[in-house]
Amino acid sequence: MAAQTRGKSVAEPPASSGPMAAAKDRIAAIDIGSNSVRLVVAQVLPSGGYRVLDEERENTRLAAALIETGRLAPEAEEATLVALRHFMSITEGYGTKQVRAIATSAVRDASNGTQFCARVQQELGLKVEVITSGEEARLAYLSVARAFDVAGRQIAVADIGGGSTEIVLASSGMIDEVYATRLGAVRVTEECGLADKVSERQLAEAERFIDRQLKKHARKVPFVPSMLYGTGGTFMAMAAMIMARDGQEGQPMWGYRVQLAEVHHLMLDLAQMSLERRRKVTGLNPQRADIIVAGVLVIERVMRHLHVNVVQVHTRGVRDGMLLTMIKQPSGRSVSTDDRRSAVEQFAKACGTDLRHARQVARIASRLLDQLAEPLGIAAEDREVIEQAAILANVGYLINFKQHHKHSYHLILNSELAGFERRELKLLANVARYHRGSPPKQKHEGFADLDPKDQERAARLAAILRLAFALDRTHQQQVSEIECRVVNGRVDIAVSAKGDAAVDIWAARRKVDLFEKVFRKQVVITAKAS
C-alpha cells in the first residue's frame, strides 16, 4: 500500500470498501486513556471491514494526579463520566449492536481504578475492560499491519499515550517482542517538569530519565527495524506541526514520514517556548501544549534506542484495532482439535518453518509421550501440546538462528492463535522455548509466569521434545519407529530406522540431561537391530 513520502500528501486508505451494511451491524469502540477519552462508531461491511460513521473525543486528563496521589482525581473521574455519558447517548442514536470500552494506563495503575470501572457500570450500564499494556500494544500493531505492507519486513510500532508507551517489534507480520514502558506524555511531563519553558538542564535530565526507562523495559532489541510506525495523538500532533511549517496544513497526514533530525529540532523549538506561546503553534491543539515537549522527546529517544532514522505516522491505532477484533470475534462455536492444528501449521508455515522436519519431530514426540505417559505420570492431553510445540519450536528462525528458541517463545506468545486461550499459549510457548538451550529456570521471566503445575508440565514436555528433535538431527526423517520401556529406574529407548540413523541416535544421547533431571531416571538409547 502506498504511503506518504516526504513533502507530499496522499489520501488515507479507506477503513474498508463495499456496500453499506444494515443498521444492525453498527458497532462502537471507546478508549479511556490517560489524557483523553475517545469514541468511534462504525458500520460493519460485508467485506469484513468497516466504515466510520462518527468520532468524538474529550480531554479529561484522567491521569493528572496519578503520580502524586496514586489515585484518579475526583474531578477527572467526573469529567470522564460526563464524556462517557455523552458517548453512550451517541451510540444509542446510531443503534449500535455492540459497544466495547477499554481503559488503559491511568485506570490500570490507579489504586481506585477498579472502583471507577464499577461506578461506570453502575451509572451508565457500560462495562469497562482494563487491558494490559501488552494487549494495548497488540491492538496498535493490528491496526498498523492492516494499513501498511509489512510482509517480509522487520518493523517497530510505537504507541504513545498519556501514561505509557508500548513498543512492538515484528518480523514478516509476526510479533516478536512487546515492550511496555511508563513513558506516557502526561507522566513524563509531570515526572520531569516539562509543562512550561524547559531549561537545558531539565531537558538533559529528562533525556536520561527516558533512556533509563527504555533500557530497563525495552532491553536490547533483536534487530534494527526498517521502519518505525507511530500511533497516538503525540505522533499526529508532531506531524501536524511539521506539515503546517512546510505549508501542508490541512493535508492528510496518514503515512507522513518524519526524519529523526526533524523530531529533534521540533523538540528543541518547543522546549524553548513558554506554555502560552506553545498554545499558539500552528498545527498543535492548545489542550496538548503542556505535554507536547515530553511526547516529542519520547519519540526522539525511542528512535535513538531503536536506531531508526525515520518514523511513519499512522492516524489510526488502538481503536481501529478494537474495531477489527470486534468484527473478527468468533461466532461462539467451539474450536476443534483440527482447527487448532490447522492454525498451528499455518502460523509455522508463515514463519518459514521446515514443516517436513517439524512433522517428523511431532510424530516422534507423540510416540515417546504415548509410551511414557503411564509409567511416568504424564497426562494424555499433553500429547496435543507436545505436537503443537514440535511444529512451532523453530518459528524463531524468522528472527535469527542463534537465539531462535527465545524468539519462538515470543512469537508464539504474541500469535493469538485461533482457539487458544492465553494460559495455553503461555504453556505452549515455554515448551517450545526449552526445546534447546538452557533448562527452565525460575529466573526466566516467561517460565516464572506459569503456575507451579504448568511449570512442571512445561519442563517434562520440553525434556521429551529435546529428545524428539535430536532424533531427527539430520533432517532426513530416518527414524521410523520407537519403542520405550521403563524398568528398574531406567528408560530404554530402542530406535528403528529406515536408513542410517547413527547421527540422530548420537545426537539424542547428547540431549538426555534435561530428561534425566526432570524424571530422575537414566536414559539408554539404542539402535534396534533390523
Short mmCIF file of C-alpha atoms in Angstrom, two decimals:
data_model
loop_
_atom_site.label_atom_id
_atom_site.label_comp_id
_atom_site.label_asym_id
_atom_site.label_seq_id
_atom_site.Cartn_x
_atom_site.Cartn_y
_atom_site.Cartn_z
CA MET A 1 0.00 0.00 0.00
CA ALA A 2 1.36 3.41 -0.94
CA ALA A 3 2.30 5.77 1.86
CA GLN A 4 3.16 9.42 2.02
CA THR A 5 6.69 10.42 1.15
CA ARG A 6 8.44 13.49 2.50
CA GLY A 7 6.76 16.70 1.33
CA LYS A 8 3.83 15.00 -0.40
CA SER A 9 0.34 14.18 0.80
CA VAL A 10 -1.71 11.14 -0.05
CA ALA A 11 -5.18 10.17 1.00
CA GLU A 12 -5.53 7.78 3.91
CA PRO A 13 -6.72 4.34 2.77
CA PRO A 14 -10.37 3.69 3.50
CA ALA A 15 -11.22 1.60 6.53
CA SER A 16 -12.80 -0.80 4.08
CA SER A 17 -14.77 -0.93 0.90
CA GLY A 18 -18.10 -2.38 -0.08
CA PRO A 19 -21.77 -1.56 0.06
CA MET A 20 -23.42 -0.01 3.08
CA ALA A 21 -24.43 -2.63 5.65
CA ALA A 22 -27.62 -2.71 7.66
CA ALA A 23 -28.01 -0.58 10.79
CA LYS A 24 -27.93 -3.71 12.95
CA ASP A 25 -24.26 -4.07 12.04
CA ARG A 26 -23.15 -0.87 13.76
CA ILE A 27 -20.52 -1.16 16.49
CA ALA A 28 -18.65 1.30 18.71
CA ALA A 29 -15.27 1.39 20.44
CA ILE A 30 -14.48 3.60 23.44
CA ASP A 31 -10.88 4.14 24.58
CA ILE A 32 -10.49 5.58 28.10
CA GLY A 33 -6.93 6.86 28.07
CA SER A 34 -4.74 8.81 30.46
CA ASN A 35 -5.11 12.07 28.53
CA SER A 36 -8.38 11.73 26.63
CA VAL A 37 -11.47 9.61 26.12
CA ARG A 38 -12.30 8.70 22.53
CA LEU A 39 -15.24 7.18 20.71
CA VAL A 40 -15.57 5.77 17.21
CA VAL A 41 -18.84 4.44 15.77
CA ALA A 42 -18.57 2.22 12.71
CA GLN A 43 -20.66 0.20 10.30
CA VAL A 44 -19.52 -3.37 9.66
CA LEU A 45 -19.42 -4.15 5.95
CA PRO A 46 -19.96 -7.48 4.17
CA SER A 47 -16.33 -7.35 3.05
CA GLY A 48 -15.24 -7.84 6.66
CA GLY A 49 -14.11 -4.23 7.11
CA TYR A 50 -15.95 -1.19 8.40
CA ARG A 51 -16.90 2.37 7.58
CA VAL A 52 -16.52 5.10 10.23
CA LEU A 53 -19.84 6.81 10.96
CA ASP A 54 -18.84 9.12 13.78
CA GLU A 55 -15.95 10.03 16.06
CA GLU A 56 -15.71 12.04 19.27
CA ARG A 57 -13.05 12.84 21.84
CA GLU A 58 -12.83 14.67 25.14
CA ASN A 59 -9.67 15.64 27.03
CA THR A 60 -10.36 14.64 30.63
CA ARG A 61 -6.76 14.18 31.90
CA LEU A 62 -7.69 11.13 33.92
CA ALA A 63 -4.04 10.61 34.93
CA ALA A 64 -3.47 14.21 36.03
CA ALA A 65 -2.97 13.45 39.75
CA LEU A 66 -1.85 9.86 39.44
CA ILE A 67 1.88 10.33 40.03
CA GLU A 68 1.33 12.47 43.12
CA THR A 69 -1.52 10.53 44.75
CA GLY A 70 -1.65 7.13 43.05
CA ARG A 71 -5.36 7.69 42.52
CA LEU A 72 -7.69 9.08 39.87
CA ALA A 73 -8.65 12.63 40.84
CA PRO A 74 -12.37 13.16 41.61
CA GLU A 75 -12.68 15.99 39.08
CA ALA A 76 -11.07 13.87 36.35
CA GLU A 77 -13.41 10.99 37.17
CA GLU A 78 -16.41 13.29 36.90
CA ALA A 79 -15.24 14.75 33.58
CA THR A 80 -14.70 11.25 32.22
CA LEU A 81 -18.14 10.09 33.36
CA VAL A 82 -19.74 13.09 31.66
CA ALA A 83 -17.87 12.29 28.43
CA LEU A 84 -18.87 8.62 28.61
CA ARG A 85 -22.50 9.56 29.21
CA HIS A 86 -22.40 11.68 26.07
CA PHE A 87 -20.73 8.88 24.13
CA MET A 88 -23.37 6.35 25.20
CA SER A 89 -26.09 8.73 24.02
CA ILE A 90 -24.37 8.93 20.62
CA THR A 91 -24.08 5.14 20.32
CA GLU A 92 -27.75 4.75 21.21
CA GLY A 93 -28.64 7.24 18.50
CA TYR A 94 -26.82 5.10 15.95
CA GLY A 95 -28.47 1.92 17.20
CA THR A 96 -25.17 0.14 17.75
CA LYS A 97 -25.43 -3.58 18.41
CA GLN A 98 -22.17 -3.75 20.38
CA VAL A 99 -20.11 -1.28 22.39
CA ARG A 100 -16.66 -2.21 23.67
CA ALA A 101 -14.95 0.07 26.18
CA ILE A 102 -11.34 -0.33 27.27
CA ALA A 103 -9.27 1.53 29.84
CA THR A 104 -5.50 1.76 29.66
CA SER A 105 -2.63 3.10 31.76
CA ALA A 106 -4.39 5.54 34.10
CA VAL A 107 -7.13 3.17 35.24
CA ARG A 108 -4.73 0.23 35.16
CA ASP A 109 -2.29 1.94 37.55
CA ALA A 110 -4.68 3.81 39.85
CA SER A 111 -5.45 2.32 43.26
CA ASN A 112 -9.09 3.30 42.77
CA GLY A 113 -9.27 2.16 39.14
CA THR A 114 -11.47 -0.84 39.96
CA GLN A 115 -13.92 1.37 41.85
CA PHE A 116 -14.05 3.77 38.89
CA CYS A 117 -14.94 0.94 36.49
CA ALA A 118 -17.63 -0.30 38.88
CA ARG A 119 -19.10 3.20 39.04
CA VAL A 120 -19.19 3.46 35.23
CA GLN A 121 -21.06 0.16 35.02
CA GLN A 122 -23.48 1.12 37.78
CA GLU A 123 -24.29 4.60 36.48
CA LEU A 124 -24.06 4.05 32.72
CA GLY A 125 -24.50 0.31 32.27
CA LEU A 126 -21.17 0.26 30.42
CA LYS A 127 -18.68 -2.49 31.21
CA VAL A 128 -15.10 -1.22 31.08
CA GLU A 129 -12.36 -3.70 30.25
CA VAL A 130 -9.00 -2.75 31.76
CA ILE A 131 -6.47 -4.13 29.28
CA THR A 132 -2.81 -4.87 29.85
CA SER A 133 -0.07 -2.85 28.18
CA GLY A 134 0.69 -5.87 26.02
CA GLU A 135 -2.90 -6.07 24.79
CA GLU A 136 -2.82 -2.34 24.09
CA ALA A 137 0.34 -2.79 22.01
CA ARG A 138 -1.14 -5.66 20.03
CA LEU A 139 -4.22 -3.61 19.13
CA ALA A 140 -1.99 -0.82 17.79
CA TYR A 141 0.09 -3.31 15.83
CA LEU A 142 -3.00 -4.94 14.34
CA SER A 143 -4.05 -1.54 13.04
CA VAL A 144 -0.63 -0.83 11.50
CA ALA A 145 -0.34 -4.29 9.93
CA ARG A 146 -3.71 -3.77 8.27
CA ALA A 147 -2.86 -0.32 6.90
CA PHE A 148 0.73 -0.85 5.67
CA ASP A 149 2.53 -3.56 3.77
CA VAL A 150 4.67 -5.21 6.46
CA ALA A 151 5.18 -8.56 4.71
CA GLY A 152 8.79 -9.69 4.67
CA ARG A 153 9.93 -6.68 6.73
CA GLN A 154 11.26 -6.14 10.23
CA ILE A 155 9.41 -3.19 11.74
CA ALA A 156 8.62 -1.44 15.00
CA VAL A 157 5.37 0.14 16.18
CA ALA A 158 5.29 2.69 18.99
CA ASP A 159 2.03 3.74 20.61
CA ILE A 160 2.41 6.79 22.86
CA GLY A 161 -0.40 7.55 25.26
CA GLY A 162 -0.74 9.78 28.27
CA GLY A 163 0.53 7.27 30.82
CA SER A 164 2.55 4.74 28.86
CA THR A 165 4.36 3.95 25.64
CA GLU A 166 4.19 0.50 24.11
CA ILE A 167 6.69 -0.72 21.51
CA VAL A 168 6.14 -3.73 19.27
CA LEU A 169 8.87 -5.40 17.20
CA ALA A 170 7.60 -7.60 14.39
CA SER A 171 9.15 -9.57 11.58
CA SER A 172 7.25 -10.57 8.42
CA GLY A 173 3.94 -9.79 10.08
CA MET A 174 4.69 -11.77 13.26
CA ILE A 175 5.08 -10.07 16.64
CA ASP A 176 8.42 -10.94 18.25
CA GLU A 177 8.67 -8.53 21.19
CA VAL A 178 6.28 -6.27 23.10
CA TYR A 179 7.87 -3.69 25.39
CA ALA A 180 5.71 -1.78 27.87
CA THR A 181 7.12 1.41 29.40
CA ARG A 182 5.77 4.06 31.76
CA LEU A 183 6.70 6.84 29.34
CA GLY A 184 3.38 8.48 28.53
CA ALA A 185 3.33 12.17 27.58
CA VAL A 186 1.42 13.16 30.73
CA ARG A 187 3.52 11.00 33.03
CA VAL A 188 6.88 12.23 31.66
CA THR A 189 5.66 15.83 31.78
CA GLU A 190 4.87 15.52 35.49
CA GLU A 191 7.93 13.43 36.38
CA CYS A 192 10.36 15.82 34.66
CA GLY A 193 8.57 19.19 34.94
CA LEU A 194 8.28 19.87 31.21
CA ALA A 195 4.92 21.67 31.11
CA ASP A 196 6.30 25.20 30.62
CA LYS A 197 9.55 26.53 29.19
CA VAL A 198 12.29 23.92 29.64
CA SER A 199 15.91 24.66 30.55
CA GLU A 200 18.87 22.76 29.08
CA ARG A 201 19.45 21.09 32.43
CA GLN A 202 15.83 19.95 32.67
CA LEU A 203 15.97 18.63 29.13
CA ALA A 204 19.16 16.67 29.78
CA GLU A 205 17.68 15.16 32.95
CA ALA A 206 14.50 14.22 31.07
CA GLU A 207 16.55 12.52 28.35
CA ARG A 208 18.41 10.49 30.96
CA PHE A 209 15.12 9.58 32.66
CA ILE A 210 13.58 8.33 29.40
CA ASP A 211 16.74 6.46 28.37
CA ARG A 212 16.85 4.66 31.74
CA GLN A 213 13.26 3.56 31.30
CA LEU A 214 13.91 2.32 27.77
CA LYS A 215 16.99 0.36 28.84
CA LYS A 216 15.02 -1.17 31.71
CA HIS A 217 11.84 -2.10 29.86
CA ALA A 218 12.96 -2.31 26.21
CA ARG A 219 16.05 -4.43 26.55
CA LYS A 220 18.49 -4.87 23.68
CA VAL A 221 16.43 -5.22 20.53
CA PRO A 222 16.90 -8.34 18.34
CA PHE A 223 17.11 -6.35 15.10
CA VAL A 224 17.19 -2.81 13.72
CA PRO A 225 13.73 -2.08 12.29
CA SER A 226 13.49 -0.95 8.68
CA MET A 227 10.68 1.41 9.73
CA LEU A 228 9.11 2.77 12.89
CA TYR A 229 5.35 3.37 12.72
CA GLY A 230 3.91 5.77 15.26
CA THR A 231 0.35 5.71 16.59
CA GLY A 232 -1.35 8.01 19.07
CA GLY A 233 -2.05 11.71 19.46
CA THR A 234 1.58 12.69 20.04
CA PHE A 235 2.70 11.42 16.63
CA MET A 236 -0.23 13.11 14.92
CA ALA A 237 0.44 16.40 16.70
CA MET A 238 4.11 16.24 15.70
CA ALA A 239 3.20 15.60 12.06
CA ALA A 240 0.59 18.38 12.06
CA MET A 241 3.13 20.95 13.30
CA ILE A 242 5.80 19.96 10.78
CA MET A 243 3.29 19.88 7.93
CA ALA A 244 1.99 23.33 8.89
CA ARG A 245 5.55 24.66 8.96
CA ASP A 246 6.10 23.24 5.47
CA GLY A 247 2.91 24.74 4.05
CA GLN A 248 0.92 21.50 4.10
CA GLU A 249 -1.56 22.43 6.80
CA GLY A 250 -4.83 20.57 6.37
CA GLN A 251 -3.34 17.89 4.11
CA PRO A 252 -3.87 14.20 5.02
CA MET A 253 -1.14 13.04 7.41
CA TRP A 254 -1.57 9.27 7.12
CA GLY A 255 1.77 7.75 6.22
CA TYR A 256 3.63 11.05 6.70
CA ARG A 257 7.34 10.43 7.23
CA VAL A 258 9.47 12.42 9.65
CA GLN A 259 13.25 12.27 9.95
CA LEU A 260 14.97 11.96 13.34
CA ALA A 261 16.69 15.32 12.81
CA GLU A 262 13.29 16.97 12.31
CA VAL A 263 11.96 15.40 15.51
CA HIS A 264 14.99 16.68 17.42
CA HIS A 265 14.75 20.26 16.07
CA LEU A 266 10.99 20.41 16.73
CA MET A 267 11.52 19.24 20.30
CA LEU A 268 14.20 21.89 20.92
CA ASP A 269 11.99 24.62 19.45
CA LEU A 270 9.02 23.63 21.60
CA ALA A 271 11.15 23.31 24.75
CA GLN A 272 12.35 26.91 24.41
CA MET A 273 8.79 28.24 24.17
CA SER A 274 6.63 29.31 27.07
CA LEU A 275 3.41 27.36 27.58
CA GLU A 276 1.40 30.35 26.36
CA ARG A 277 3.42 30.59 23.17
CA ARG A 278 3.13 26.84 22.54
CA ARG A 279 -0.65 27.12 22.64
CA LYS A 280 -0.44 29.31 19.53
CA VAL A 281 1.74 26.96 17.46
CA THR A 282 0.00 26.14 14.19
CA GLY A 283 -0.99 22.50 13.99
CA LEU A 284 -0.93 21.92 17.75
CA ASN A 285 -4.13 21.55 19.77
CA PRO A 286 -3.78 24.07 22.64
CA GLN A 287 -5.01 21.39 25.07
CA ARG A 288 -1.89 19.36 24.27
CA ALA A 289 0.58 22.26 24.63
CA ASP A 290 1.71 21.38 28.15
CA ILE A 291 2.54 17.73 27.35
CA ILE A 292 3.91 18.04 23.81
CA VAL A 293 7.59 18.54 24.75
CA ALA A 294 7.55 15.30 26.74
CA GLY A 295 5.72 13.49 23.96
CA VAL A 296 8.10 14.56 21.18
CA LEU A 297 11.10 13.87 23.43
CA VAL A 298 9.83 10.30 23.95
CA ILE A 299 9.58 9.90 20.17
CA GLU A 300 13.16 11.06 19.73
CA ARG A 301 14.58 8.80 22.45
CA VAL A 302 12.63 5.77 21.17
CA MET A 303 14.01 6.37 17.67
CA ARG A 304 17.56 6.59 19.01
CA HIS A 305 17.06 3.49 21.15
CA LEU A 306 15.82 1.51 18.14
CA HIS A 307 18.47 3.03 15.82
CA VAL A 308 15.87 4.16 13.28
CA ASN A 309 16.09 7.42 11.36
CA VAL A 310 12.51 7.70 10.06
CA VAL A 311 9.09 7.43 11.69
CA GLN A 312 5.93 7.00 9.65
CA VAL A 313 2.73 8.36 11.16
CA HIS A 314 -0.35 6.16 11.40
CA THR A 315 -3.53 8.11 12.09
CA ARG A 316 -5.39 5.14 13.49
CA GLY A 317 -4.29 2.78 16.22
CA VAL A 318 -5.84 1.18 19.28
CA ARG A 319 -9.47 1.99 18.42
CA ASP A 320 -9.00 0.68 14.89
CA GLY A 321 -7.53 -2.49 16.37
CA MET A 322 -10.52 -2.75 18.71
CA LEU A 323 -12.99 -2.50 15.84
CA LEU A 324 -11.10 -5.11 13.85
CA THR A 325 -11.14 -7.56 16.75
CA MET A 326 -14.86 -6.90 17.33
CA ILE A 327 -15.57 -7.70 13.69
CA LYS A 328 -13.49 -10.87 13.81
CA GLN A 329 -14.84 -12.18 17.11
CA PRO A 330 -15.74 -15.88 16.94
CA SER A 331 -19.34 -16.84 16.36
CA GLY A 332 -19.47 -18.89 19.55
CA ARG A 333 -18.91 -22.32 18.00
CA SER A 334 -16.30 -24.47 19.68
CA VAL A 335 -12.89 -24.76 18.02
CA SER A 336 -11.98 -28.35 17.16
CA THR A 337 -8.62 -30.05 17.50
CA ASP A 338 -8.33 -30.00 13.70
CA ASP A 339 -8.95 -26.21 13.70
CA ARG A 340 -6.17 -25.73 16.24
CA ARG A 341 -3.79 -28.00 14.34
CA SER A 342 -4.51 -26.09 11.15
CA ALA A 343 -3.90 -22.74 12.89
CA VAL A 344 -0.57 -24.02 14.27
CA GLU A 345 0.64 -25.29 10.90
CA GLN A 346 -0.44 -22.12 9.09
CA PHE A 347 1.44 -19.99 11.60
CA ALA A 348 4.54 -22.18 11.33
CA LYS A 349 4.39 -22.04 7.54
CA ALA A 350 4.04 -18.25 7.61
CA CYS A 351 7.23 -18.12 9.71
CA GLY A 352 9.13 -20.21 7.17
CA THR A 353 9.33 -23.40 9.25
CA ASP A 354 10.58 -26.62 7.64
CA LEU A 355 7.27 -28.44 8.06
CA ARG A 356 8.62 -31.81 6.89
CA HIS A 357 11.17 -31.81 9.73
CA ALA A 358 8.66 -30.36 12.22
CA ARG A 359 6.07 -33.03 11.46
CA GLN A 360 8.65 -35.78 11.91
CA VAL A 361 9.65 -34.32 15.29
CA ALA A 362 5.95 -34.09 16.26
CA ARG A 363 5.46 -37.76 15.29
CA ILE A 364 8.50 -38.88 17.33
CA ALA A 365 7.48 -36.72 20.32
CA SER A 366 3.96 -38.11 20.35
CA ARG A 367 5.27 -41.70 20.17
CA LEU A 368 7.59 -41.02 23.12
CA LEU A 369 4.81 -39.46 25.13
CA ASP A 370 2.27 -42.18 24.31
CA GLN A 371 4.60 -44.91 25.59
CA LEU A 372 5.91 -42.99 28.61
CA ALA A 373 2.66 -41.36 29.76
CA GLU A 374 1.50 -44.11 32.10
CA PRO A 375 4.83 -45.12 33.70
CA LEU A 376 5.98 -41.50 34.12
CA GLY A 377 2.62 -39.98 35.05
CA ILE A 378 2.15 -37.71 32.02
CA ALA A 379 -1.39 -36.57 31.19
CA ALA A 380 -2.78 -37.93 27.93
CA GLU A 381 -4.00 -34.45 26.88
CA ASP A 382 -0.39 -33.26 26.79
CA ARG A 383 0.03 -35.19 23.54
CA GLU A 384 -1.62 -32.32 21.66
CA VAL A 385 0.59 -29.76 23.43
CA ILE A 386 3.85 -31.52 22.56
CA GLU A 387 2.81 -31.99 18.93
CA GLN A 388 1.96 -28.29 18.67
CA ALA A 389 5.25 -27.32 20.33
CA ALA A 390 7.15 -29.50 17.88
CA ILE A 391 5.56 -27.75 14.92
CA LEU A 392 6.18 -24.28 16.37
CA ALA A 393 9.53 -24.67 18.13
CA ASN A 394 11.58 -23.31 15.22
CA VAL A 395 9.40 -20.36 14.19
CA GLY A 396 12.06 -18.16 15.80
CA TYR A 397 14.29 -18.73 12.76
CA LEU A 398 12.20 -15.91 11.29
CA ILE A 399 14.19 -13.51 13.50
CA ASN A 400 17.60 -15.20 13.66
CA PHE A 401 19.19 -18.61 14.25
CA LYS A 402 21.39 -18.01 17.27
CA GLN A 403 18.60 -17.26 19.75
CA HIS A 404 15.75 -18.71 17.74
CA HIS A 405 14.27 -20.68 20.66
CA LYS A 406 13.81 -17.44 22.62
CA HIS A 407 12.25 -15.73 19.62
CA SER A 408 9.97 -18.74 19.18
CA TYR A 409 8.70 -18.13 22.71
CA HIS A 410 7.79 -14.52 21.94
CA LEU A 411 6.31 -15.25 18.54
CA ILE A 412 4.04 -17.96 19.94
CA LEU A 413 3.04 -15.90 22.96
CA ASN A 414 2.03 -12.98 20.75
CA SER A 415 0.48 -15.06 17.96
CA GLU A 416 -3.13 -15.05 19.22
CA LEU A 417 -3.60 -18.43 17.55
CA ALA A 418 -7.24 -19.24 16.86
CA GLY A 419 -8.77 -21.48 19.51
CA PHE A 420 -6.04 -20.99 22.13
CA GLU A 421 -6.59 -19.35 25.49
CA ARG A 422 -3.84 -17.17 26.95
CA ARG A 423 -2.82 -19.81 29.51
CA GLU A 424 -2.49 -22.41 26.75
CA LEU A 425 -0.28 -20.12 24.68
CA LYS A 426 1.98 -19.48 27.68
CA LEU A 427 2.45 -23.20 28.23
CA LEU A 428 2.97 -23.89 24.53
CA ALA A 429 5.49 -21.04 24.22
CA ASN A 430 7.53 -22.34 27.16
CA VAL A 431 7.63 -25.94 25.89
CA ALA A 432 8.83 -24.68 22.51
CA ARG A 433 11.33 -22.28 24.06
CA TYR A 434 13.10 -25.05 26.02
CA HIS A 435 13.48 -27.49 23.12
CA ARG A 436 17.10 -26.33 23.14
CA GLY A 437 19.38 -24.05 25.14
CA SER A 438 19.44 -23.76 28.91
CA PRO A 439 16.93 -25.73 31.01
CA PRO A 440 13.91 -23.98 32.58
CA LYS A 441 14.81 -21.71 35.48
CA GLN A 442 12.74 -19.66 37.91
CA LYS A 443 14.71 -16.55 36.97
CA HIS A 444 13.43 -16.84 33.40
CA GLU A 445 10.56 -14.38 33.15
CA GLY A 446 8.34 -16.48 30.88
CA PHE A 447 8.78 -19.65 32.94
CA ALA A 448 8.16 -17.79 36.20
CA ASP A 449 4.83 -16.57 34.80
CA LEU A 450 3.48 -20.12 34.75
CA ASP A 451 1.73 -21.58 37.78
CA PRO A 452 3.61 -24.44 39.51
CA LYS A 453 1.56 -27.16 37.78
CA ASP A 454 2.25 -25.74 34.32
CA GLN A 455 5.92 -25.23 35.18
CA GLU A 456 6.20 -28.95 35.83
CA ARG A 457 4.28 -29.76 32.62
CA ALA A 458 6.48 -27.44 30.57
CA ALA A 459 9.72 -28.92 31.92
CA ARG A 460 8.55 -32.51 31.34
CA LEU A 461 7.28 -31.89 27.82
CA ALA A 462 10.38 -29.87 26.88
CA ALA A 463 12.58 -32.75 28.07
CA ILE A 464 10.76 -35.16 25.75
CA LEU A 465 10.75 -32.63 22.91
CA ARG A 466 14.56 -32.28 23.12
CA LEU A 467 14.93 -35.99 22.50
CA ALA A 468 12.45 -35.85 19.62
CA PHE A 469 14.35 -33.03 17.91
CA ALA A 470 17.64 -34.87 18.37
CA LEU A 471 16.15 -37.99 16.77
CA ASP A 472 15.79 -36.05 13.54
CA ARG A 473 19.10 -34.20 13.88
CA THR A 474 19.95 -34.86 10.22
CA HIS A 475 16.55 -33.59 8.99
CA GLN A 476 16.35 -36.75 6.88
CA GLN A 477 13.44 -38.46 8.69
CA GLN A 478 15.45 -41.69 9.11
CA VAL A 479 13.74 -42.79 12.36
CA SER A 480 10.71 -44.95 11.58
CA GLU A 481 9.67 -46.32 14.98
CA ILE A 482 10.47 -46.04 18.66
CA GLU A 483 9.90 -48.50 21.49
CA CYS A 484 10.16 -47.32 25.11
CA ARG A 485 10.33 -49.31 28.33
CA VAL A 486 10.70 -48.09 31.90
CA VAL A 487 12.40 -50.71 34.04
CA ASN A 488 14.39 -50.54 37.27
CA GLY A 489 14.57 -46.75 37.28
CA ARG A 490 15.79 -46.63 33.71
CA VAL A 491 14.18 -45.60 30.42
CA ASP A 492 15.21 -47.76 27.48
CA ILE A 493 14.51 -46.29 24.03
CA ALA A 494 15.01 -48.59 21.05
CA VAL A 495 15.14 -46.82 17.69
CA SER A 496 14.16 -48.41 14.39
CA ALA A 497 15.29 -46.68 11.21
CA LYS A 498 14.67 -46.96 7.50
CA GLY A 499 18.19 -45.75 6.78
CA ASP A 500 21.33 -44.78 8.67
CA ALA A 501 20.17 -43.08 11.88
CA ALA A 502 23.55 -43.20 13.60
CA VAL A 503 23.88 -39.39 13.74
CA ASP A 504 20.32 -38.99 15.06
CA ILE A 505 20.94 -41.54 17.83
CA TRP A 506 24.29 -39.90 18.64
CA ALA A 507 22.53 -36.52 18.93
CA ALA A 508 19.77 -37.95 21.15
CA ARG A 509 22.30 -39.43 23.57
CA ARG A 510 23.74 -35.93 23.99
CA LYS A 511 20.30 -34.50 24.82
CA VAL A 512 19.27 -36.70 27.75
CA ASP A 513 20.37 -34.32 30.53
CA LEU A 514 17.08 -32.46 30.98
CA PHE A 515 15.05 -35.68 30.71
CA GLU A 516 17.16 -37.41 33.38
CA LYS A 517 16.95 -34.37 35.64
CA VAL A 518 13.19 -33.91 35.32
CA PHE A 519 12.16 -37.57 35.51
CA ARG A 520 15.06 -38.75 37.73
CA LYS A 521 15.71 -41.75 35.51
CA GLN A 522 18.66 -42.81 33.40
CA VAL A 523 18.04 -42.86 29.65
CA VAL A 524 19.58 -45.50 27.40
CA ILE A 525 19.12 -45.11 23.63
CA THR A 526 19.96 -47.97 21.30
CA ALA A 527 19.50 -48.84 17.65
CA LYS A 528 17.10 -51.72 17.17
CA ALA A 529 18.54 -54.49 15.06
CA SER A 530 16.79 -54.77 11.70
#
